[in-house]
Tab-separated table of C-alpha atoms in Angstrom:
chain	number	residue	atom	x	y	z
A	125	MET	CA	-62.276	45.427	64.308
A	126	ALA	CA	-59.438	44.246	66.484
A	127	SER	CA	-56.241	43.240	64.811
A	128	HIS	CA	-53.648	40.868	66.215
A	129	THR	CA	-50.013	41.583	65.526
A	130	GLY	CA	-48.747	38.466	67.237
A	131	ASN	CA	-46.922	40.528	69.955
A	132	GLU	CA	-49.817	40.584	72.396
A	133	SER	CA	-49.969	38.324	75.379
A	134	GLY	CA	-52.041	35.172	75.039
A	135	VAL	CA	-51.440	34.943	71.333
A	136	ASP	CA	-49.554	31.788	70.308
A	137	ARG	CA	-47.259	32.175	67.349
A	138	VAL	CA	-47.171	29.001	65.221
A	139	GLY	CA	-44.092	28.401	63.038
A	140	PRO	CA	-44.555	27.421	59.406
A	141	ALA	CA	-43.385	23.802	59.986
A	142	ALA	CA	-44.768	23.210	63.507
A	143	GLY	CA	-47.440	20.537	63.742
A	144	PRO	CA	-49.933	19.384	61.145
A	145	GLY	CA	-51.117	22.886	60.520
A	146	GLY	CA	-47.543	24.058	59.867
A	147	THR	CA	-46.979	21.206	57.383
A	148	ARG	CA	-50.148	22.253	55.552
A	149	ARG	CA	-48.924	25.826	55.434
A	150	LEU	CA	-45.572	24.699	54.005
A	151	ARG	CA	-47.334	22.676	51.321
A	152	ASP	CA	-49.561	25.612	50.514
A	153	LEU	CA	-46.515	27.885	50.339
A	154	LEU	CA	-44.742	25.557	47.913
A	155	ARG	CA	-47.804	25.596	45.671
A	156	THR	CA	-47.664	29.334	45.200
A	157	THR	CA	-46.466	30.725	41.904
A	158	PRO	CA	-43.318	32.473	43.312
A	159	ALA	CA	-42.202	29.244	45.006
A	160	LEU	CA	-42.836	27.214	41.883
A	161	LEU	CA	-40.888	29.764	39.860
A	162	VAL	CA	-37.908	29.369	42.209
A	163	LEU	CA	-38.087	25.569	42.066
A	164	SER	CA	-38.396	25.607	38.278
A	165	GLY	CA	-35.351	27.855	37.990
A	166	ALA	CA	-33.290	25.584	40.252
A	167	VAL	CA	-34.246	22.444	38.289
A	168	LEU	CA	-33.543	24.084	34.918
A	169	LEU	CA	-30.218	25.446	36.134
A	170	ALA	CA	-29.142	22.002	37.402
A	171	ALA	CA	-30.178	20.339	34.118
A	172	LEU	CA	-28.336	22.901	31.999
A	173	ALA	CA	-25.218	22.649	34.200
A	174	ALA	CA	-25.213	18.851	33.863
A	175	THR	CA	-25.652	19.183	30.095
A	176	ALA	CA	-22.690	21.567	29.877
A	177	VAL	CA	-20.496	19.158	31.862
A	178	VAL	CA	-21.462	16.260	29.573
A	179	ALA	CA	-20.823	18.365	26.476
A	180	VAL	CA	-17.272	19.134	27.578
A	181	GLN	CA	-16.357	15.783	29.180
A	182	SER	CA	-17.659	13.631	26.304
A	183	ARG	CA	-15.073	14.964	23.887
A	184	THR	CA	-12.465	12.291	24.659
A	185	ALA	CA	-14.953	9.426	24.425
A	186	ALA	CA	-16.361	10.691	21.127
A	187	SER	CA	-12.954	11.309	19.568
A	188	ALA	CA	-11.659	7.822	20.456
A	189	LEU	CA	-14.061	6.222	17.974
A	190	GLY	CA	-12.877	7.799	14.771
A	191	GLY	CA	-10.581	6.551	12.081
A	192	ARG	CA	-7.599	8.649	13.142
A	193	SER	CA	-7.401	7.298	16.690
A	194	ALA	CA	-8.229	3.813	15.411
A	195	ALA	CA	-5.284	3.983	13.025
A	196	THR	CA	-3.081	5.110	15.930
A	197	ALA	CA	-4.152	2.077	17.967
A	198	VAL	CA	-3.431	-0.269	15.059
A	199	ASN	CA	0.013	1.295	14.529
A	200	THR	CA	0.919	0.846	18.191
A	201	SER	CA	-0.276	-2.757	18.102
A	202	THR	CA	1.972	-3.340	15.075
A	203	THR	CA	4.924	-2.137	17.146
A	204	ALA	CA	3.921	-4.451	19.990
A	205	ARG	CA	3.756	-7.361	17.555
A	206	GLN	CA	7.267	-6.564	16.309
A	207	ILE	CA	8.549	-6.582	19.880
A	208	TYR	CA	6.860	-9.915	20.583
A	209	GLN	CA	8.170	-11.582	17.439
A	210	GLY	CA	11.662	-10.140	17.912
A	211	LEU	CA	11.830	-11.535	21.441
A	212	ALA	CA	10.699	-14.966	20.255
A	213	ASP	CA	13.276	-14.907	17.447
A	214	ALA	CA	15.984	-13.967	19.933
A	215	ASP	CA	15.029	-16.902	22.154
A	216	VAL	CA	15.217	-19.330	19.213
A	217	ALA	CA	18.621	-17.975	18.165
A	218	ALA	CA	19.979	-18.031	21.723
A	219	SER	CA	18.818	-21.609	22.231
A	220	ALA	CA	20.438	-22.703	18.972
A	221	VAL	CA	23.797	-21.396	20.176
A	222	PHE	CA	24.049	-24.178	22.742
A	223	LEU	CA	23.441	-26.967	20.229
A	224	LEU	CA	27.018	-26.730	19.085
A	225	PRO	CA	30.315	-27.014	20.958
A	226	PRO	CA	32.490	-23.907	21.300
A	227	ALA	CA	34.864	-25.172	18.609
A	228	GLU	CA	32.089	-25.408	16.023
A	229	THR	CA	32.492	-22.685	13.389
A	230	ARG	CA	28.737	-22.318	12.888
A	231	ARG	CA	28.305	-21.252	16.508
A	232	ALA	CA	29.610	-17.746	15.912
A	233	SER	CA	26.954	-17.058	13.264
A	234	LEU	CA	24.236	-18.275	15.637
A	235	VAL	CA	25.467	-15.937	18.353
A	236	ALA	CA	25.490	-13.088	15.831
A	237	ALA	CA	21.890	-13.911	14.820
A	238	TYR	CA	20.840	-13.811	18.466
A	239	ASP	CA	22.609	-10.510	19.024
A	240	ALA	CA	20.988	-8.954	15.943
A	241	ALA	CA	17.508	-10.070	17.075
A	242	VAL	CA	17.992	-8.550	20.521
A	243	HIS	CA	19.268	-5.261	19.046
A	244	ARG	CA	16.156	-5.061	16.821
A	245	VAL	CA	13.956	-5.406	19.871
A	246	GLU	CA	15.954	-2.778	21.758
A	247	ARG	CA	15.654	-0.291	18.875
A	248	THR	CA	11.909	-0.896	18.646
A	249	LEU	CA	11.548	-0.416	22.401
A	250	THR	CA	13.501	2.844	22.275
A	251	ASP	CA	11.358	4.205	19.435
A	252	SER	CA	8.157	3.081	21.162
A	253	MET	CA	9.110	4.797	24.414
A	254	GLY	CA	9.689	8.034	22.532
A	255	ASN	CA	6.246	7.786	20.945
A	256	ALA	CA	4.506	6.848	24.206
A	257	ALA	CA	5.354	10.039	26.090
A	258	GLY	CA	1.658	10.925	26.385
A	259	ASP	CA	0.560	7.447	27.501
A	260	PRO	CA	1.984	6.658	30.972
A	261	ASP	CA	0.356	3.216	31.103
A	262	ARG	CA	1.921	2.085	27.824
A	263	LEU	CA	5.254	3.669	28.779
A	264	THR	CA	5.258	1.632	32.000
A	265	ARG	CA	4.625	-1.575	30.054
A	266	LEU	CA	7.462	-0.788	27.648
A	267	ALA	CA	9.831	-0.022	30.535
A	268	THR	CA	8.922	-3.374	32.113
A	269	ILE	CA	9.796	-5.211	28.894
A	270	ALA	CA	13.096	-3.318	28.620
A	271	ALA	CA	14.040	-4.171	32.210
A	272	ARG	CA	13.195	-7.849	31.725
A	273	LEU	CA	15.096	-7.937	28.444
A	274	LYS	CA	18.209	-6.784	30.293
A	275	VAL	CA	17.808	-9.630	32.783
A	276	TYR	CA	17.397	-12.095	29.930
A	277	ARG	CA	20.494	-10.823	28.129
A	278	ASP	CA	22.558	-11.102	31.317
A	279	VAL	CA	21.597	-14.757	31.747
A	280	VAL	CA	22.293	-15.603	28.085
A	281	CYS	CA	25.648	-13.839	28.262
A	282	ALA	CA	26.546	-15.848	31.348
A	283	ALA	CA	25.742	-18.996	29.374
A	284	VAL	CA	27.826	-17.877	26.384
A	285	ARG	CA	30.808	-17.021	28.569
A	286	ALA	CA	30.499	-20.255	30.543
A	287	SER	CA	30.564	-22.367	27.393
A	288	GLY	CA	33.904	-20.974	26.266
A	289	PRO	CA	35.284	-18.496	23.731
A	290	LEU	CA	33.719	-18.216	20.281
A	291	SER	CA	35.667	-19.653	17.414
A	292	GLY	CA	35.443	-18.019	14.021
A	293	ALA	CA	35.020	-14.526	15.467
A	294	GLY	CA	37.556	-12.060	14.257
A	295	ALA	CA	39.423	-9.710	16.491
A	296	GLY	CA	37.408	-6.768	15.252
A	297	ASP	CA	34.001	-8.415	15.601
A	298	PRO	CA	31.842	-6.854	18.324
A	299	SER	CA	31.083	-9.091	21.278
A	300	PRO	CA	27.400	-9.805	21.988
A	301	CYS	CA	28.118	-9.694	25.709
A	302	PRO	CA	30.037	-7.338	27.997
A	303	PRO	CA	33.276	-8.594	29.542
A	304	ALA	CA	32.914	-10.944	32.491
A	305	GLY	CA	33.200	-9.667	36.021
A	306	ALA	CA	36.234	-10.284	38.157
A	307	THR	CA	34.482	-13.058	40.111
A	308	GLU	CA	32.978	-14.865	37.083
A	309	GLN	CA	34.773	-17.974	35.838
A	310	VAL	CA	34.730	-17.942	32.037
A	311	GLY	CA	35.352	-21.063	29.981
A	312	THR	CA	36.998	-23.002	32.835
A	313	GLY	CA	36.733	-26.709	33.537
A	314	SER	CA	36.258	-29.582	31.159
A	315	PRO	CA	34.154	-29.162	28.004
A	316	ALA	CA	31.419	-31.406	29.497
A	317	VAL	CA	31.224	-29.313	32.668
A	318	ARG	CA	31.121	-26.076	30.670
A	319	ALA	CA	28.373	-27.479	28.420
A	320	VAL	CA	26.184	-28.483	31.353
A	321	LEU	CA	26.701	-25.117	33.064
A	322	ALA	CA	25.926	-23.220	29.870
A	323	SER	CA	22.832	-25.351	29.276
A	324	ALA	CA	21.576	-24.609	32.784
A	325	TYR	CA	21.945	-20.892	32.106
A	326	ALA	CA	20.250	-21.309	28.712
A	327	ARG	CA	17.282	-23.155	30.175
A	328	GLN	CA	16.890	-20.500	32.843
A	329	ALA	CA	16.963	-17.811	30.139
A	330	SER	CA	14.416	-19.619	27.947
A	331	HIS	CA	12.078	-20.173	30.905
A	332	TYR	CA	12.359	-16.497	31.826
A	333	MET	CA	11.625	-15.559	28.225
A	334	SER	CA	8.454	-17.699	28.116
A	335	THR	CA	7.068	-16.818	31.536
A	336	GLU	CA	8.103	-13.179	31.881
A	337	LEU	CA	9.265	-11.487	28.682
A	338	LEU	CA	6.846	-12.939	26.132
A	339	ALA	CA	3.979	-12.611	28.618
A	340	ALA	CA	4.775	-8.909	29.074
A	341	ALA	CA	5.040	-8.408	25.302
A	342	GLN	CA	1.724	-10.176	24.726
A	343	GLY	CA	0.190	-8.013	27.454
A	344	LEU	CA	1.405	-4.899	25.623
A	345	TRP	CA	-0.081	-6.178	22.367
A	346	ASN	CA	-3.407	-6.930	24.056
A	347	TYR	CA	-3.385	-3.493	25.688
A	348	ASP	CA	-2.874	-1.749	22.360
A	349	THR	CA	-5.452	-3.770	20.448
A	350	ARG	CA	-8.079	-3.444	23.186
A	351	LEU	CA	-7.929	0.350	23.172
A	352	LEU	CA	-10.601	0.630	20.487
A	353	LEU	CA	-12.881	-1.919	22.107
A	354	ASP	CA	-12.571	-0.191	25.483
A	355	ALA	CA	-13.278	3.133	23.778
A	356	ARG	CA	-16.500	1.716	22.377
A	357	ALA	CA	-17.689	0.545	25.797
A	358	ALA	CA	-16.701	3.820	27.467
A	359	ALA	CA	-18.450	5.935	24.820
A	360	ARG	CA	-21.918	4.441	25.206
A	361	PRO	CA	-22.896	6.189	28.470
A	362	TRP	CA	-21.475	9.475	27.188
A	363	LEU	CA	-23.478	9.150	23.982
A	364	ALA	CA	-26.660	8.437	25.938
A	365	ALA	CA	-26.025	11.408	28.237
A	366	SER	CA	-25.208	13.691	25.277
A	367	VAL	CA	-28.612	12.954	23.734
A	368	LEU	CA	-30.904	12.360	26.708
A	369	LEU	CA	-29.812	15.295	28.867
A	370	PRO	CA	-30.455	18.026	26.247
A	371	LEU	CA	-33.744	16.356	25.305
A	372	SER	CA	-34.829	16.227	28.941
A	373	THR	CA	-33.793	19.838	29.493
A	374	LEU	CA	-35.663	20.951	26.391
A	375	ALA	CA	-38.771	19.070	27.529
A	376	ALA	CA	-38.516	20.719	30.956
A	377	LEU	CA	-38.230	24.175	29.380
A	378	VAL	CA	-41.301	23.574	27.241
A	379	ALA	CA	-43.243	22.292	30.260
A	380	VAL	CA	-42.323	25.353	32.343
A	381	GLN	CA	-43.223	27.647	29.438
A	382	VAL	CA	-46.665	26.030	29.059
A	383	TRP	CA	-47.287	26.050	32.807
A	384	LEU	CA	-46.274	29.671	33.177
A	385	ARG	CA	-48.460	30.772	30.259
A	386	ARG	CA	-51.494	29.022	31.714
A	387	ARG	CA	-50.772	30.292	35.218
A	388	THR	CA	-50.238	33.939	34.280
A	389	ARG	CA	-52.426	34.005	31.139
A	390	ARG	CA	-49.709	35.918	29.344
A	391	ARG	CA	-47.714	35.593	26.196
A	392	LEU	CA	-44.703	33.294	25.921
A	393	ASN	CA	-41.826	34.143	28.227
A	394	ALA	CA	-38.997	35.584	26.109
A	395	GLY	CA	-36.275	34.306	28.451
A	396	LEU	CA	-37.602	30.738	28.450
A	397	LEU	CA	-38.039	30.923	24.682
A	398	LEU	CA	-34.374	31.955	24.338
A	399	ALA	CA	-33.345	29.103	26.651
A	400	SER	CA	-35.374	26.619	24.575
A	401	VAL	CA	-33.775	27.790	21.331
A	402	GLY	CA	-30.318	27.573	22.947
A	403	THR	CA	-30.971	24.047	24.238
A	404	ALA	CA	-32.211	22.955	20.802
A	405	ALA	CA	-29.011	24.370	19.293
A	406	LEU	CA	-27.023	22.551	21.981
A	407	LEU	CA	-28.717	19.277	21.073
A	408	ALA	CA	-27.868	19.814	17.405
A	409	MET	CA	-24.217	20.545	18.250
A	410	LEU	CA	-23.855	17.375	20.336
A	411	ALA	CA	-25.606	15.322	17.660
A	412	SER	CA	-23.081	16.667	15.144
A	413	SER	CA	-20.216	15.698	17.456
A	414	TRP	CA	-21.522	12.100	17.676
A	415	TRP	CA	-22.655	11.773	14.060
A	416	HIS	CA	-19.995	9.152	13.320
A	417	TRP	CA	-21.061	6.830	16.140
A	418	PRO	CA	-23.770	4.710	14.414
A	419	GLN	CA	-21.464	3.759	11.538
A	420	ALA	CA	-18.545	3.096	13.895
A	421	ASP	CA	-20.731	1.014	16.197
A	422	ARG	CA	-21.898	-1.156	13.301
A	423	GLY	CA	-18.287	-1.823	12.274
A	424	PHE	CA	-16.954	-2.610	15.742
A	425	PRO	CA	-18.258	-6.198	16.181
A	426	ALA	CA	-16.498	-7.360	13.011
A	427	LEU	CA	-13.384	-5.427	14.025
A	428	GLU	CA	-13.403	-7.082	17.435
A	429	ARG	CA	-13.586	-10.537	15.851
A	430	ALA	CA	-10.721	-9.662	13.503
A	431	ILE	CA	-8.584	-8.448	16.416
A	432	ASP	CA	-9.301	-11.641	18.376
A	433	ALA	CA	-8.275	-13.744	15.355
A	434	GLN	CA	-5.140	-11.638	15.006
A	435	SER	CA	-4.299	-12.232	18.671
A	436	ALA	CA	-4.850	-15.996	18.322
A	437	THR	CA	-2.457	-16.133	15.351
A	438	GLN	CA	0.084	-14.087	17.275
A	439	GLN	CA	-0.026	-16.483	20.216
A	440	ARG	CA	0.186	-19.481	17.887
A	441	LEU	CA	3.338	-18.046	16.342
A	442	GLY	CA	4.817	-17.512	19.802
A	443	ALA	CA	4.049	-21.124	20.746
A	444	LEU	CA	5.757	-22.381	17.569
A	445	LEU	CA	8.936	-20.382	18.201
A	446	ALA	CA	8.993	-21.390	21.862
A	447	GLY	CA	8.592	-25.031	20.799
A	448	ARG	CA	11.544	-24.690	18.458
A	449	ALA	CA	13.601	-23.377	21.372
A	450	ASP	CA	12.470	-26.398	23.418
A	451	VAL	CA	13.842	-28.702	20.722
A	452	TYR	CA	17.190	-26.890	20.657
A	453	LEU	CA	17.554	-26.942	24.441
A	454	GLY	CA	16.390	-30.536	24.758
A	455	LEU	CA	18.911	-31.684	22.161
A	456	GLY	CA	21.710	-29.596	23.629
A	457	ALA	CA	23.623	-30.394	26.786
A	458	SER	CA	20.534	-29.898	28.912
A	459	VAL	CA	20.290	-31.226	32.445
A	460	ASP	CA	16.602	-32.043	31.805
A	461	PRO	CA	15.967	-33.048	28.177
A	462	ALA	CA	12.761	-34.853	29.163
A	463	GLY	CA	11.421	-31.599	30.616
A	464	HIS	CA	12.027	-29.778	27.342
A	465	ARG	CA	10.254	-32.520	25.411
A	466	ALA	CA	7.300	-32.294	27.800
A	467	ASP	CA	7.199	-28.520	27.266
A	468	PHE	CA	7.241	-29.088	23.512
A	469	ASP	CA	4.438	-31.664	23.659
A	470	ARG	CA	2.218	-29.302	25.697
A	471	ARG	CA	2.355	-26.717	22.921
A	472	ASP	CA	0.400	-29.025	20.521
A	473	LEU	CA	2.551	-28.298	17.461
A	474	CYS	CA	2.657	-31.695	15.729
A	475	LEU	CA	0.452	-32.699	12.814
A	476	ALA	CA	-2.849	-34.193	13.923
A	477	PRO	CA	-3.831	-37.723	12.823
A	478	ALA	CA	-5.146	-38.098	9.291
A	479	GLY	CA	-8.793	-37.175	8.971
A	480	THR	CA	-8.727	-34.656	11.826
A	481	PRO	CA	-10.726	-31.548	10.842
A	482	GLY	CA	-9.068	-28.168	10.819
A	483	PRO	CA	-6.024	-26.611	9.130
A	484	GLN	CA	-2.665	-28.346	9.472
A	485	THR	CA	-0.434	-25.824	7.723
A	486	ASP	CA	0.687	-24.207	10.979
A	487	ARG	CA	1.798	-27.561	12.407
A	488	ILE	CA	4.953	-29.586	11.797
A	489	ASP	CA	5.662	-33.210	10.983
A	490	CYS	CA	7.220	-34.517	14.197
A	491	THR	CA	8.372	-37.828	12.693
A	492	ALA	CA	11.993	-36.718	12.434
A	493	LEU	CA	11.886	-35.355	15.970
A	494	THR	CA	10.546	-38.633	17.345
A	495	ARG	CA	12.914	-40.893	15.422
A	496	THR	CA	16.103	-38.841	15.258
A	497	VAL	CA	16.176	-35.843	17.559
A	498	TRP	CA	14.722	-36.819	20.920
A	499	PRO	CA	16.671	-40.120	21.226
A	500	ALA	CA	19.970	-38.550	20.062
A	501	ARG	CA	21.214	-37.766	23.563
A	502	GLN	CA	20.882	-41.415	24.630
A	503	SER	CA	21.873	-42.994	21.317
A	504	ARG	CA	25.112	-44.988	21.015
A	505	THR	CA	25.153	-44.704	17.240
A	506	PRO	CA	28.175	-42.766	15.933
A	507	ASP	CA	27.342	-39.283	14.746
A	508	ALA	CA	23.726	-39.582	16.002
A	509	PHE	CA	23.978	-36.284	17.834
A	510	ARG	CA	25.467	-34.455	14.842
A	511	ASP	CA	22.751	-35.878	12.563
A	512	ALA	CA	20.090	-34.687	15.001
A	513	VAL	CA	21.620	-31.196	15.106
A	514	ASP	CA	21.694	-31.060	11.316
A	515	THR	CA	18.030	-32.160	11.298
A	516	VAL	CA	16.774	-29.340	13.535
A	517	LEU	CA	18.860	-26.469	12.127
A	518	ALA	CA	17.410	-24.445	9.271
A	519	ASP	CA	18.663	-26.715	6.476
A	520	GLY	CA	17.460	-29.971	8.059
A	521	SER	CA	14.077	-31.618	7.600
A	522	ALA	CA	12.763	-30.632	11.034
A	523	GLY	CA	14.262	-27.163	10.673
A	524	GLN	CA	12.553	-26.706	7.306
A	525	ALA	CA	9.248	-27.839	8.827
A	526	PHE	CA	9.579	-25.161	11.505
A	527	VAL	CA	10.486	-22.544	8.896
A	528	ALA	CA	7.492	-23.509	6.722
A	529	ALA	CA	5.061	-23.377	9.660
A	530	GLU	CA	6.520	-20.051	10.794
A	531	GLY	CA	6.197	-18.667	7.271
A	532	HIS	CA	2.559	-19.741	7.094
A	533	LEU	CA	1.773	-18.101	10.442
A	534	LEU	CA	3.583	-14.920	9.401
A	535	ASN	CA	1.577	-14.803	6.172
A	536	GLU	CA	-1.623	-15.412	8.099
A	537	LEU	CA	-0.684	-12.701	10.583
A	538	THR	CA	-0.017	-10.305	7.703
A	539	THR	CA	-3.445	-11.135	6.262
A	540	ARG	CA	-5.058	-10.528	9.644
A	541	ASN	CA	-3.233	-7.222	9.957
A	542	GLU	CA	-4.413	-6.121	6.525
A	543	GLU	CA	-7.956	-7.104	7.414
A	544	VAL	CA	-7.859	-5.082	10.628
A	545	SER	CA	-6.287	-2.125	8.812
A	546	ARG	CA	-9.015	-2.261	6.154
A	547	MET	CA	-11.738	-2.292	8.804
A	548	VAL	CA	-10.068	0.616	10.562
A	549	ALA	CA	-9.907	2.530	7.282
A	550	ASP	CA	-13.653	1.950	6.859
A	551	LEU	CA	-14.389	3.571	10.204
A	552	PRO	CA	-15.704	7.137	9.875
A	553	GLU	CA	-13.460	10.041	10.652
A	554	THR	CA	-14.137	11.809	13.931
A	555	PRO	CA	-15.975	15.091	13.294
A	556	ARG	CA	-14.979	18.206	15.129
A	557	HIS	CA	-16.336	17.996	18.637
A	558	LEU	CA	-18.327	21.085	19.592
A	559	GLY	CA	-18.356	20.479	23.334
A	560	ALA	CA	-16.602	23.733	24.286
A	561	ALA	CA	-18.882	25.832	22.074
A	562	ALA	CA	-21.893	23.898	23.371
A	563	ALA	CA	-20.937	24.850	26.930
A	564	TRP	CA	-21.106	28.548	26.014
A	565	VAL	CA	-24.504	28.036	24.382
A	566	THR	CA	-25.640	26.309	27.572
A	567	LEU	CA	-24.491	29.304	29.605
A	568	LEU	CA	-26.491	31.616	27.330
A	569	ALA	CA	-29.569	29.391	27.639
A	570	ALA	CA	-29.265	29.353	31.434
A	571	ALA	CA	-28.959	33.145	31.573
A	572	GLY	CA	-32.013	33.585	29.353
A	573	GLY	CA	-34.143	31.116	31.305
A	574	LEU	CA	-33.236	32.576	34.690
A	575	ALA	CA	-33.827	36.119	33.473
A	576	GLY	CA	-37.304	35.189	32.215
A	577	LEU	CA	-38.258	33.451	35.461
A	578	ARG	CA	-36.810	36.275	37.546
A	579	ARG	CA	-38.993	38.821	35.772
A	580	ARG	CA	-42.154	36.863	36.559
A	581	TYR	CA	-41.011	36.321	40.129
A	582	LEU	CA	-40.463	40.065	40.695
A	583	GLU	CA	-43.930	40.762	39.312
A	584	TYR	CA	-45.447	38.466	41.908
A	585	GLN	CA	-43.395	40.042	44.661
């Protein structure tokens, strides 16, 4: 019988992928047991590698859901709230300074109150920066607030120096502002000119506080309080991958084991059996690492609502303090008292008409402001301005209304904080994440599976 080697003349050599016949040959080749063994090994290796990557990379997402990291987020948000409130207090105190003429003895105490509020904020910022060394994003936000605070202080100091020297300050008392520069005119001109100049500086400072400083502080507070909620959203895909990938890999191992046993009519493959046991152990390790998730996920919706309520109270408190500063600046020697009143009216701080639903305890009775304070600048009645100043300072009727509303909001904010802290305490502790150990188990499972498939492949060769 003649045999063709393919080297003889007249014999066409057809490649495995040339033409329809070559495509059929390729399909037939891929259906052979050795080819299927190679494909099965490649698929199992890819699945196990992806599972190992998920096991290691999911550690951060899983750990961010536990009580310890939640408590850290709440503590940082408390610091942000202190910064926000301290800035608002400083703005109120600075605005009050310009209610009184330089010769007024009470002015020195108001300047001291402003200086103390600013120093509290600076100390809190310094401590927060030291604690934020591992969080570049938060550190950048804190540095932005510190830089803007310096700008604010410079403008307020220019206003204080322009209005004239402080009376009642002893020689040894520290100055709230650095000495004026060589080109800066301090306390020159008539008292009326100095008052208008100082008021212009004060309004610029208050506007900068509202639009820049308080906005940055509120952004820091929102950033801190949203950490947990962002962690919840980021953890969901990692949780799904941590469960579905090992399950899919285990199902693939079982399918290959069954196919190989039917194809070769032999006993179970020891390598694939080892890989299946390793993958089952891997699934148990990842399940243990995410065991706290269901309880944490059930508690997060209520926690999110509590954080939103806390943020709303925080912003309401900021609006109240900013409105108080509007009253001070509008009553002082402002170049635009009507603008300050318009700013105050936009904040919606006055008591609503009788019968209006909703709480009124965080609002103030604006009767004294309407009758006494706002018209004081244009009034011809003797001592009208002094009476208005006495009304808005802490001992006056309007001042007491502001203090009462501020106290209510502070109490409400404390209640909200306690509620959030209680919910955080109810969150489960993060268990030890076994991602690194799971990666080694995955490596063992891959080695066992490939060894078992390789043995069958060599037998067919």
